[in-house]
């Protein structure tokens, strides 16, 4: 049984530079999968290999059980929205949407029907005769989307579809794209470097780094159970303690403190990291008792930052390891008054403690 869309060890080499290595991923029909990673990690190259704009140098791609690795781009039935808007500025909205259909030599009346249907989907029928510059940024983005969907693609590719929009509009359009994708059931592969965008839109995430896949999983899997330090740091913020896995759900910090850890995939190892999220911590009096299921370490306050909905404490452990605690801001007077230098105990639950390779 192969999946709807199947990347089998795809790779891309430019001269001696390996931009993408051993990329394997199975996508089911109707899924929205996001490729996420820092700039230059190979996201766009991977999309372009699927679209047929860049030939793969290794591996194979199957779509609907058919090998498309060496098919020319126009025979792949892939709709793509490029980084930025990339609408033709001198063409009207409907001419822009018709473009891909004309390229595919579809007959005139049929083109008219498909353009109308695509524009209706993104609710822009009334603006069919306008030029791109007579539309807002969000509307232009919807035209680009309509153009990609008009060809009834087997898969829709979105490369940083929201990067040209301001922050407020980005939230709106991302909800809209997700809604449209669910309604149409279009299998979609999206590229982004924005964690929030990926977490809020995708069924599954593929975290990439330097041309390689670090982890594949649902948003909560990747956030709650990162497999290594790169993913833990890239998806939100994490604290890391260096030490050793003592076996049996115990971790020994370098400073000799024994902590509990959720049973990770790590066997007893001389060198490991224990990670925990700043927002899963609490600060207690230095001499507070520790409840069962909780870890506790003595710490001293380095500085306090007021962030509006949250407050952040930067703390130093006795061995000078720094950790961060982020607490909800419960209102004036409710904040612990902790001056720099104050002694506290930072506490977090064993179940929020994750063991990672060092
Ligand atoms: N045509 C090319 N020739 C040489 N190197 C390229 C070419 N296109 C992309 N690269 C390199 O491949 C790497 C991945 O690029 P890209 O896929 O665009 O990254 P991303 O989309 O994740 O930011 C980058 O280091 C980039 O400089
Ligand atoms: Mg890119």
mmCIF file of C-alpha atoms and ligand atoms in Angstrom:
data_model
loop_
_atom_site.group_PDB
_atom_site.id
_atom_site.type_symbol
_atom_site.label_atom_id
_atom_site.label_comp_id
_atom_site.label_asym_id
_atom_site.label_seq_id
_atom_site.Cartn_x
_atom_site.Cartn_y
_atom_site.Cartn_z
ATOM 1 C CA UNK A 1 0.000 0.000 0.000
ATOM 2 C CA UNK A 2 1.522 3.276 -1.038
ATOM 3 C CA UNK A 3 0.220 6.624 0.154
ATOM 4 C CA UNK A 4 -1.441 9.238 -2.018
ATOM 5 C CA UNK A 5 1.767 11.249 -2.168
ATOM 6 C CA UNK A 6 4.992 9.427 -1.460
ATOM 7 C CA UNK A 7 8.478 10.996 -1.308
ATOM 8 C CA UNK A 8 11.024 8.180 -1.376
ATOM 9 C CA UNK A 9 14.472 9.359 -0.322
ATOM 10 C CA UNK A 10 14.355 12.486 -2.458
ATOM 11 C CA UNK A 11 17.541 14.553 -2.651
ATOM 12 C CA UNK A 12 18.862 17.611 -4.450
ATOM 13 C CA UNK A 13 22.493 18.453 -5.034
ATOM 14 C CA UNK A 14 23.674 21.764 -6.512
ATOM 15 C CA UNK A 15 27.260 21.102 -7.578
ATOM 16 C CA UNK A 16 28.917 19.909 -4.395
ATOM 17 C CA UNK A 17 26.214 21.388 -2.132
ATOM 18 C CA UNK A 18 23.518 18.995 -0.892
ATOM 19 C CA UNK A 19 20.421 21.217 -0.475
ATOM 20 C CA UNK A 20 18.031 18.333 0.407
ATOM 21 C CA UNK A 21 19.040 14.857 1.617
ATOM 22 C CA UNK A 22 17.119 11.604 1.957
ATOM 23 C CA UNK A 23 13.686 13.234 2.223
ATOM 24 C CA UNK A 24 11.030 10.545 2.819
ATOM 25 C CA UNK A 25 7.431 11.454 3.622
ATOM 26 C CA UNK A 26 4.018 9.889 3.032
ATOM 27 C CA UNK A 27 0.965 12.120 2.729
ATOM 28 C CA UNK A 28 -2.634 10.891 2.696
ATOM 29 C CA UNK A 29 -5.346 12.349 0.496
ATOM 30 C CA UNK A 30 -6.914 15.480 2.024
ATOM 31 C CA UNK A 31 -4.088 16.140 4.480
ATOM 32 C CA UNK A 32 -2.457 19.522 5.010
ATOM 33 C CA UNK A 33 1.211 18.988 5.812
ATOM 34 C CA UNK A 34 3.574 21.859 6.627
ATOM 35 C CA UNK A 35 7.320 21.861 5.978
ATOM 36 C CA UNK A 36 8.825 23.966 8.710
ATOM 37 C CA UNK A 37 12.400 25.029 9.302
ATOM 38 C CA UNK A 38 14.850 27.916 9.297
ATOM 39 C CA UNK A 39 15.648 29.832 6.131
ATOM 40 C CA UNK A 40 17.826 27.840 3.723
ATOM 41 C CA UNK A 41 16.968 24.393 5.131
ATOM 42 C CA UNK A 42 15.587 23.144 1.791
ATOM 43 C CA UNK A 43 11.812 23.715 2.044
ATOM 44 C CA UNK A 44 11.326 25.534 -1.267
ATOM 45 C CA UNK A 45 13.662 23.126 -3.052
ATOM 46 C CA UNK A 46 11.532 20.195 -1.839
ATOM 47 C CA UNK A 47 8.303 21.840 -3.080
ATOM 48 C CA UNK A 48 9.934 22.618 -6.416
ATOM 49 C CA UNK A 49 11.030 19.023 -6.845
ATOM 50 C CA UNK A 50 7.409 17.966 -6.365
ATOM 51 C CA UNK A 51 6.184 20.638 -8.793
ATOM 52 C CA UNK A 52 8.800 19.611 -11.346
ATOM 53 C CA UNK A 53 10.641 22.953 -11.491
ATOM 54 C CA UNK A 54 13.807 21.434 -10.053
ATOM 55 C CA UNK A 55 14.914 17.909 -11.028
ATOM 56 C CA UNK A 56 15.642 15.624 -8.089
ATOM 57 C CA UNK A 57 19.144 14.186 -8.053
ATOM 58 C CA UNK A 58 18.187 11.211 -5.853
ATOM 59 C CA UNK A 59 15.063 9.246 -4.963
ATOM 60 C CA UNK A 60 11.553 9.090 -6.400
ATOM 61 C CA UNK A 61 8.148 10.740 -5.975
ATOM 62 C CA UNK A 62 4.862 8.901 -6.441
ATOM 63 C CA UNK A 63 1.520 10.657 -6.746
ATOM 64 C CA UNK A 64 -1.657 8.544 -6.810
ATOM 65 C CA UNK A 65 0.399 5.428 -7.387
ATOM 66 C CA UNK A 66 2.176 6.920 -10.399
ATOM 67 C CA UNK A 67 5.904 7.702 -10.545
ATOM 68 C CA UNK A 68 6.171 11.417 -11.401
ATOM 69 C CA UNK A 69 9.880 11.863 -10.607
ATOM 70 C CA UNK A 70 10.800 12.615 -14.210
ATOM 71 C CA UNK A 71 7.529 14.032 -15.580
ATOM 72 C CA UNK A 72 7.681 17.572 -16.949
ATOM 73 C CA UNK A 73 6.055 20.138 -14.689
ATOM 74 C CA UNK A 74 2.949 20.765 -16.858
ATOM 75 C CA UNK A 75 2.019 17.057 -16.747
ATOM 76 C CA UNK A 76 2.062 16.752 -12.952
ATOM 77 C CA UNK A 77 -1.248 18.435 -12.135
ATOM 78 C CA UNK A 78 0.228 20.347 -9.232
ATOM 79 C CA UNK A 79 -1.074 23.805 -8.266
ATOM 80 C CA UNK A 80 1.454 26.148 -6.732
ATOM 81 C CA UNK A 81 1.245 29.457 -4.873
ATOM 82 C CA UNK A 82 4.698 31.019 -4.848
ATOM 83 C CA UNK A 83 6.472 33.031 -2.187
ATOM 84 C CA UNK A 84 5.184 36.638 -2.473
ATOM 85 C CA UNK A 85 2.088 37.083 -4.654
ATOM 86 C CA UNK A 86 3.504 36.611 -8.134
ATOM 87 C CA UNK A 87 0.281 37.761 -9.833
ATOM 88 C CA UNK A 88 0.741 39.259 -13.288
ATOM 89 C CA UNK A 89 0.281 42.989 -12.609
ATOM 90 C CA UNK A 90 -1.020 43.862 -16.100
ATOM 91 C CA UNK A 91 -3.686 41.119 -16.123
ATOM 92 C CA UNK A 92 -7.107 41.309 -14.476
ATOM 93 C CA UNK A 93 -8.083 38.960 -11.690
ATOM 94 C CA UNK A 94 -9.895 36.619 -14.086
ATOM 95 C CA UNK A 95 -7.043 36.686 -16.611
ATOM 96 C CA UNK A 96 -4.646 35.756 -13.817
ATOM 97 C CA UNK A 97 -6.826 32.837 -12.768
ATOM 98 C CA UNK A 98 -7.324 31.715 -16.395
ATOM 99 C CA UNK A 99 -3.583 31.703 -17.056
ATOM 100 C CA UNK A 100 -2.835 28.180 -15.810
ATOM 101 C CA UNK A 101 -5.868 26.815 -17.679
ATOM 102 C CA UNK A 102 -4.810 28.399 -20.974
ATOM 103 C CA UNK A 103 -1.339 26.954 -20.494
ATOM 104 C CA UNK A 104 -3.021 23.552 -20.281
ATOM 105 C CA UNK A 105 -4.856 24.160 -23.565
ATOM 106 C CA UNK A 106 -8.337 23.899 -22.077
ATOM 107 C CA UNK A 107 -11.191 25.023 -24.310
ATOM 108 C CA UNK A 108 -12.602 28.587 -23.906
ATOM 109 C CA UNK A 109 -16.063 28.022 -22.422
ATOM 110 C CA UNK A 110 -14.640 25.483 -20.011
ATOM 111 C CA UNK A 111 -12.029 28.026 -18.890
ATOM 112 C CA UNK A 112 -14.799 30.555 -18.164
ATOM 113 C CA UNK A 113 -16.644 28.060 -15.976
ATOM 114 C CA UNK A 114 -13.527 27.010 -14.074
ATOM 115 C CA UNK A 115 -12.444 30.625 -13.460
ATOM 116 C CA UNK A 116 -15.875 31.484 -12.110
ATOM 117 C CA UNK A 117 -15.887 28.486 -9.825
ATOM 118 C CA UNK A 118 -12.376 29.225 -8.518
ATOM 119 C CA UNK A 119 -13.214 32.894 -7.852
ATOM 120 C CA UNK A 120 -16.443 31.908 -6.106
ATOM 121 C CA UNK A 121 -14.469 29.650 -3.800
ATOM 122 C CA UNK A 122 -12.355 32.565 -2.602
ATOM 123 C CA UNK A 123 -15.352 34.973 -2.735
ATOM 124 C CA UNK A 124 -13.879 37.323 -5.319
ATOM 125 C CA UNK A 125 -16.397 37.073 -8.208
ATOM 126 C CA UNK A 126 -17.298 40.735 -7.944
ATOM 127 C CA UNK A 127 -13.670 41.690 -8.481
ATOM 128 C CA UNK A 128 -13.046 39.600 -11.618
ATOM 129 C CA UNK A 129 -12.311 42.650 -13.801
ATOM 130 C CA UNK A 130 -9.975 44.402 -11.394
ATOM 131 C CA UNK A 131 -6.202 44.585 -11.626
ATOM 132 C CA UNK A 132 -4.129 43.153 -8.780
ATOM 133 C CA UNK A 133 -3.098 46.641 -7.579
ATOM 134 C CA UNK A 134 -6.800 47.463 -7.031
ATOM 135 C CA UNK A 135 -7.043 44.696 -4.414
ATOM 136 C CA UNK A 136 -5.847 44.460 -0.821
ATOM 137 C CA UNK A 137 -2.941 42.179 0.068
ATOM 138 C CA UNK A 138 -5.266 39.536 1.462
ATOM 139 C CA UNK A 139 -7.432 39.630 -1.678
ATOM 140 C CA UNK A 140 -4.372 39.308 -3.911
ATOM 141 C CA UNK A 141 -3.349 36.269 -1.932
ATOM 142 C CA UNK A 142 -6.792 34.760 -2.503
ATOM 143 C CA UNK A 143 -6.436 35.351 -6.257
ATOM 144 C CA UNK A 144 -3.135 33.473 -6.215
ATOM 145 C CA UNK A 145 -4.926 30.679 -4.372
ATOM 146 C CA UNK A 146 -7.803 30.659 -6.873
ATOM 147 C CA UNK A 147 -5.312 30.462 -9.738
ATOM 148 C CA UNK A 148 -3.606 27.430 -8.174
ATOM 149 C CA UNK A 149 -6.943 25.708 -7.431
ATOM 150 C CA UNK A 150 -8.523 26.431 -10.828
ATOM 151 C CA UNK A 151 -6.678 23.579 -12.536
ATOM 152 C CA UNK A 152 -8.232 21.066 -10.078
ATOM 153 C CA UNK A 153 -4.763 20.042 -8.929
ATOM 154 C CA UNK A 154 -4.009 16.647 -7.446
ATOM 155 C CA UNK A 155 -1.988 18.506 -4.841
ATOM 156 C CA UNK A 156 -1.779 22.140 -3.821
ATOM 157 C CA UNK A 157 1.620 23.632 -2.930
ATOM 158 C CA UNK A 158 1.850 26.803 -0.882
ATOM 159 C CA UNK A 159 5.268 28.410 -0.438
ATOM 160 C CA UNK A 160 5.217 30.866 2.472
ATOM 161 C CA UNK A 161 1.707 31.927 1.358
ATOM 162 C CA UNK A 162 1.346 34.558 4.081
ATOM 163 C CA UNK A 163 4.828 36.078 4.135
ATOM 164 C CA UNK A 164 3.813 39.209 2.212
ATOM 165 C CA UNK A 165 0.931 40.041 4.574
ATOM 166 C CA UNK A 166 1.051 42.100 7.759
ATOM 167 C CA UNK A 167 0.592 40.326 11.091
ATOM 168 C CA UNK A 168 -3.126 41.022 11.561
ATOM 169 C CA UNK A 169 -4.065 39.962 8.035
ATOM 170 C CA UNK A 170 -1.896 36.874 8.319
ATOM 171 C CA UNK A 171 -4.127 35.519 11.097
ATOM 172 C CA UNK A 172 -7.243 36.097 9.032
ATOM 173 C CA UNK A 173 -5.916 34.607 5.812
ATOM 174 C CA UNK A 174 -4.466 31.543 7.505
ATOM 175 C CA UNK A 175 -7.854 30.654 8.952
ATOM 176 C CA UNK A 176 -9.365 31.225 5.511
ATOM 177 C CA UNK A 177 -6.845 29.002 3.716
ATOM 178 C CA UNK A 178 -7.384 26.243 6.270
ATOM 179 C CA UNK A 179 -11.166 26.476 5.865
ATOM 180 C CA UNK A 180 -10.911 26.402 2.076
ATOM 181 C CA UNK A 181 -8.529 23.449 2.195
ATOM 182 C CA UNK A 182 -10.873 21.469 4.449
ATOM 183 C CA UNK A 183 -13.937 22.239 2.317
ATOM 184 C CA UNK A 184 -12.214 21.289 -0.919
ATOM 185 C CA UNK A 185 -10.415 18.259 0.557
ATOM 186 C CA UNK A 186 -7.344 19.270 -1.438
ATOM 187 C CA UNK A 187 -4.154 17.505 -0.402
ATOM 188 C CA UNK A 188 -1.856 20.384 0.489
ATOM 189 C CA UNK A 189 1.839 20.772 1.174
ATOM 190 C CA UNK A 190 2.704 24.133 2.678
ATOM 191 C CA UNK A 191 6.077 25.703 3.424
ATOM 192 C CA UNK A 192 6.632 28.105 6.283
ATOM 193 C CA UNK A 193 9.316 29.266 8.695
ATOM 194 C CA UNK A 194 6.638 30.458 11.146
ATOM 195 C CA UNK A 195 5.943 28.020 13.988
ATOM 196 C CA UNK A 196 2.555 29.495 14.926
ATOM 197 C CA UNK A 197 1.389 29.313 11.330
ATOM 198 C CA UNK A 198 2.405 25.665 11.044
ATOM 199 C CA UNK A 199 0.970 24.659 14.430
ATOM 200 C CA UNK A 200 -2.369 26.325 13.781
ATOM 201 C CA UNK A 201 -2.892 25.211 10.165
ATOM 202 C CA UNK A 202 -1.362 21.794 9.598
ATOM 203 C CA UNK A 203 -2.530 18.241 10.279
ATOM 204 C CA UNK A 204 1.120 17.243 10.436
ATOM 205 C CA UNK A 205 4.444 19.040 10.545
ATOM 206 C CA UNK A 206 7.764 18.114 9.012
ATOM 207 C CA UNK A 207 10.594 19.859 10.855
ATOM 208 C CA UNK A 208 13.619 20.358 8.593
ATOM 209 C CA UNK A 209 17.178 21.441 9.315
ATOM 210 C CA UNK A 210 20.076 21.694 6.850
ATOM 211 C CA UNK A 211 18.300 19.710 4.145
ATOM 212 C CA UNK A 212 17.247 16.872 6.456
ATOM 213 C CA UNK A 213 14.066 15.883 8.253
ATOM 214 C CA UNK A 214 14.439 16.143 12.041
ATOM 215 C CA UNK A 215 10.908 15.055 12.990
ATOM 216 C CA UNK A 216 7.478 14.341 11.502
ATOM 217 C CA UNK A 217 4.360 14.517 13.675
ATOM 218 C CA UNK A 218 1.105 16.202 14.584
ATOM 219 C CA UNK A 219 1.414 19.730 16.047
ATOM 220 C CA UNK A 220 1.025 18.458 19.614
ATOM 221 C CA UNK A 221 3.431 15.530 19.105
ATOM 222 C CA UNK A 222 6.146 17.799 17.820
ATOM 223 C CA UNK A 223 5.608 20.381 20.568
ATOM 224 C CA UNK A 224 5.114 17.983 23.486
ATOM 225 C CA UNK A 225 7.555 15.291 22.412
ATOM 226 C CA UNK A 226 10.401 16.831 20.411
ATOM 227 C CA UNK A 227 12.993 14.190 19.517
ATOM 228 C CA UNK A 228 16.059 16.382 19.911
ATOM 229 C CA UNK A 229 17.370 19.755 20.994
ATOM 230 C CA UNK A 230 16.943 21.342 17.567
ATOM 231 C CA UNK A 231 13.202 20.604 17.460
ATOM 232 C CA UNK A 232 12.699 21.544 21.132
ATOM 233 C CA UNK A 233 14.335 24.931 20.526
ATOM 234 C CA UNK A 234 12.797 25.578 17.138
ATOM 235 C CA UNK A 235 9.230 24.823 18.315
ATOM 236 C CA UNK A 236 8.863 27.377 21.088
ATOM 237 C CA UNK A 237 11.338 27.787 23.919
ATOM 238 C CA UNK A 238 12.871 25.120 26.107
ATOM 239 C CA UNK A 239 15.128 24.856 29.128
ATOM 240 C CA UNK A 240 17.948 22.315 28.989
ATOM 241 C CA UNK A 241 19.831 20.707 31.855
ATOM 242 C CA UNK A 242 22.967 18.702 31.156
ATOM 243 C CA UNK A 243 23.527 15.429 32.908
ATOM 244 C CA UNK A 244 23.060 11.689 32.616
ATOM 245 C CA UNK A 245 20.136 9.285 32.301
ATOM 246 C CA UNK A 246 20.285 7.160 35.432
ATOM 247 C CA UNK A 247 17.651 4.684 34.177
ATOM 248 C CA UNK A 248 14.238 4.043 35.676
ATOM 249 C CA UNK A 249 12.876 7.516 34.917
ATOM 250 C CA UNK A 250 15.674 9.298 36.793
ATOM 251 C CA UNK A 251 18.053 11.950 35.547
ATOM 252 C CA UNK A 252 21.179 13.149 37.337
ATOM 253 C CA UNK A 253 22.222 16.714 36.598
ATOM 254 C CA UNK A 254 25.894 17.566 36.220
ATOM 255 C CA UNK A 255 25.620 19.226 39.611
ATOM 256 C CA UNK A 256 24.448 15.941 41.149
ATOM 257 C CA UNK A 257 20.725 16.742 41.566
ATOM 258 C CA UNK A 258 18.409 13.780 40.987
ATOM 259 C CA UNK A 259 15.280 14.594 38.918
ATOM 260 C CA UNK A 260 12.364 12.581 37.585
ATOM 261 C CA UNK A 261 11.772 12.402 33.844
ATOM 262 C CA UNK A 262 8.964 11.011 31.716
ATOM 263 C CA UNK A 263 10.239 7.762 30.289
ATOM 264 C CA UNK A 264 11.814 8.903 27.054
ATOM 265 C CA UNK A 265 13.246 6.806 24.265
ATOM 266 C CA UNK A 266 16.707 7.200 25.801
ATOM 267 C CA UNK A 267 18.436 4.273 27.458
ATOM 268 C CA UNK A 268 20.798 4.949 30.346
ATOM 269 C CA UNK A 269 23.402 7.275 28.890
ATOM 270 C CA UNK A 270 26.371 9.073 30.335
ATOM 271 C CA UNK A 271 25.490 12.242 28.489
ATOM 272 C CA UNK A 272 21.966 13.547 27.995
ATOM 273 C CA UNK A 273 19.723 16.583 28.288
ATOM 274 C CA UNK A 274 16.590 17.035 30.327
ATOM 275 C CA UNK A 275 14.327 19.617 28.716
ATOM 276 C CA UNK A 276 11.252 21.384 30.062
ATOM 277 C CA UNK A 277 9.149 24.284 28.817
ATOM 278 C CA UNK A 278 9.310 27.703 30.532
ATOM 279 C CA UNK A 279 5.493 27.904 30.604
ATOM 280 C CA UNK A 280 5.188 24.593 32.478
ATOM 281 C CA UNK A 281 7.105 25.870 35.513
ATOM 282 C CA UNK A 282 6.155 27.524 38.788
ATOM 283 C CA UNK A 283 8.220 29.508 41.258
ATOM 284 C CA UNK A 284 7.993 28.697 44.965
ATOM 285 C CA UNK A 285 9.653 29.838 48.161
ATOM 286 C CA UNK A 286 13.176 28.491 48.490
ATOM 287 C CA UNK A 287 12.161 26.249 51.401
ATOM 288 C CA UNK A 288 8.806 25.087 49.922
ATOM 289 C CA UNK A 289 8.000 21.386 50.106
ATOM 290 C CA UNK A 290 7.904 19.525 46.791
ATOM 291 C CA UNK A 291 4.714 17.685 45.833
ATOM 292 C CA UNK A 292 4.865 14.164 44.398
ATOM 293 C CA UNK A 293 5.319 14.116 40.627
ATOM 294 C CA UNK A 294 7.181 17.428 40.662
ATOM 295 C CA UNK A 295 10.841 18.322 40.170
ATOM 296 C CA UNK A 296 12.402 21.155 42.098
ATOM 297 C CA UNK A 297 15.721 22.977 41.897
ATOM 298 C CA UNK A 298 17.122 25.844 43.926
ATOM 299 C CA UNK A 299 17.611 28.957 41.806
ATOM 300 C CA UNK A 300 18.293 32.659 42.078
ATOM 301 C CA UNK A 301 16.532 35.380 40.120
ATOM 302 C CA UNK A 302 18.650 37.138 37.506
ATOM 303 C CA UNK A 303 15.985 39.362 35.994
ATOM 304 C CA UNK A 304 12.294 39.845 35.520
ATOM 305 C CA UNK A 305 10.552 40.845 32.267
ATOM 306 C CA UNK A 306 6.989 42.097 32.046
ATOM 307 C CA UNK A 307 5.428 40.790 28.795
ATOM 308 C CA UNK A 308 1.764 41.798 29.193
ATOM 309 C CA UNK A 309 -0.164 38.523 29.305
ATOM 310 C CA UNK A 310 2.918 36.771 30.737
ATOM 311 C CA UNK A 311 5.818 37.529 32.997
ATOM 312 C CA UNK A 312 9.221 35.989 32.512
ATOM 313 C CA UNK A 313 11.875 35.229 35.097
ATOM 314 C CA UNK A 314 15.422 34.476 34.068
ATOM 315 C CA UNK A 315 16.974 32.263 36.728
ATOM 316 C CA UNK A 316 20.422 30.865 37.512
ATOM 317 C CA UNK A 317 20.957 27.460 39.084
ATOM 318 C CA UNK A 318 23.815 27.019 41.591
ATOM 319 C CA UNK A 319 26.102 25.729 38.785
ATOM 320 C CA UNK A 320 25.253 28.885 36.724
ATOM 321 C CA UNK A 321 23.048 27.040 34.206
ATOM 322 C CA UNK A 322 20.352 29.546 33.217
ATOM 323 C CA UNK A 323 16.680 28.627 32.901
ATOM 324 C CA UNK A 324 13.539 30.605 32.123
ATOM 325 C CA UNK A 325 10.172 30.511 33.864
ATOM 326 C CA UNK A 326 7.167 32.043 32.088
ATOM 327 C CA UNK A 327 4.086 32.546 34.238
ATOM 328 C CA UNK A 328 0.634 33.878 33.358
ATOM 329 C CA UNK A 329 0.202 37.465 34.528
ATOM 330 C CA UNK A 330 -2.563 37.199 37.117
ATOM 331 C CA UNK A 331 -2.750 40.956 37.696
ATOM 332 C CA UNK A 332 -1.041 43.628 39.750
ATOM 333 C CA UNK A 333 -0.249 42.482 43.266
ATOM 334 C CA UNK A 334 -0.529 38.824 42.207
ATOM 335 C CA UNK A 335 3.005 38.729 40.868
ATOM 336 C CA UNK A 336 5.603 37.330 43.223
ATOM 337 C CA UNK A 337 7.852 40.256 44.169
ATOM 338 C CA UNK A 338 11.193 38.842 43.281
ATOM 339 C CA UNK A 339 14.137 41.178 43.077
ATOM 340 C CA UNK A 340 17.301 40.166 41.286
ATOM 341 C CA UNK A 341 19.246 37.890 43.577
ATOM 342 C CA UNK A 342 16.151 36.479 45.360
ATOM 343 C CA UNK A 343 16.398 32.786 46.236
ATOM 344 C CA UNK A 344 13.523 30.623 44.939
ATOM 345 C CA UNK A 345 12.780 27.059 43.969
ATOM 346 C CA UNK A 346 11.796 26.489 40.362
ATOM 347 C CA UNK A 347 9.399 23.553 40.021
ATOM 348 C CA UNK A 348 7.951 21.622 37.097
ATOM 349 C CA UNK A 349 6.223 18.308 36.664
ATOM 350 C CA UNK A 350 8.007 15.054 35.978
ATOM 351 C CA UNK A 351 5.590 14.426 33.116
ATOM 352 C CA UNK A 352 6.765 17.664 31.453
ATOM 353 C CA UNK A 353 10.420 16.598 31.693
ATOM 354 C CA UNK A 354 11.761 15.193 28.478
ATOM 355 C CA UNK A 355 15.022 13.313 27.981
ATOM 356 C CA UNK A 356 16.958 14.160 24.829
ATOM 357 C CA UNK A 357 20.248 13.041 23.354
ATOM 358 C CA UNK A 358 23.074 15.381 24.276
HETATM 359 N N1 LIG B 1 19.693 27.179 -7.887
HETATM 360 C C1 LIG B 1 20.457 27.004 -6.794
HETATM 361 N N2 LIG B 1 21.793 26.839 -6.881
HETATM 362 C C2 LIG B 1 22.557 26.646 -5.787
HETATM 363 N N3 LIG B 1 22.094 26.597 -4.525
HETATM 364 C C3 LIG B 1 20.756 26.746 -4.368
HETATM 365 C C4 LIG B 1 19.870 26.961 -5.478
HETATM 366 N N4 LIG B 1 18.609 27.075 -4.995
HETATM 367 C C5 LIG B 1 18.704 26.946 -3.655
HETATM 368 N N5 LIG B 1 19.993 26.754 -3.271
HETATM 369 C C6 LIG B 1 20.476 26.552 -1.895
HETATM 370 O O1 LIG B 1 19.802 25.450 -1.328
HETATM 371 C C7 LIG B 1 19.508 25.663 0.034
HETATM 372 C C8 LIG B 1 18.030 25.479 0.283
HETATM 373 O O2 LIG B 1 17.306 26.533 -0.339
HETATM 374 P P1 LIG B 1 15.727 26.663 -0.215
HETATM 375 O O3 LIG B 1 15.132 25.358 -0.568
HETATM 376 O O4 LIG B 1 15.318 27.830 -1.035
HETATM 377 O O5 LIG B 1 15.561 26.954 1.335
HETATM 378 P P2 LIG B 1 14.248 27.427 2.156
HETATM 379 O O6 LIG B 1 13.095 27.486 1.236
HETATM 380 O O7 LIG B 1 14.111 26.403 3.243
HETATM 381 O O8 LIG B 1 14.604 28.762 2.739
HETATM 382 C C9 LIG B 1 20.001 27.060 0.362
HETATM 383 O O9 LIG B 1 21.271 26.971 0.990
HETATM 384 C C10 LIG B 1 20.114 27.717 -0.991
HETATM 385 O O10 LIG B 1 21.110 28.703 -0.988
HETATM 386 MG MG1 LIG B 2 11.873 29.164 0.694
#
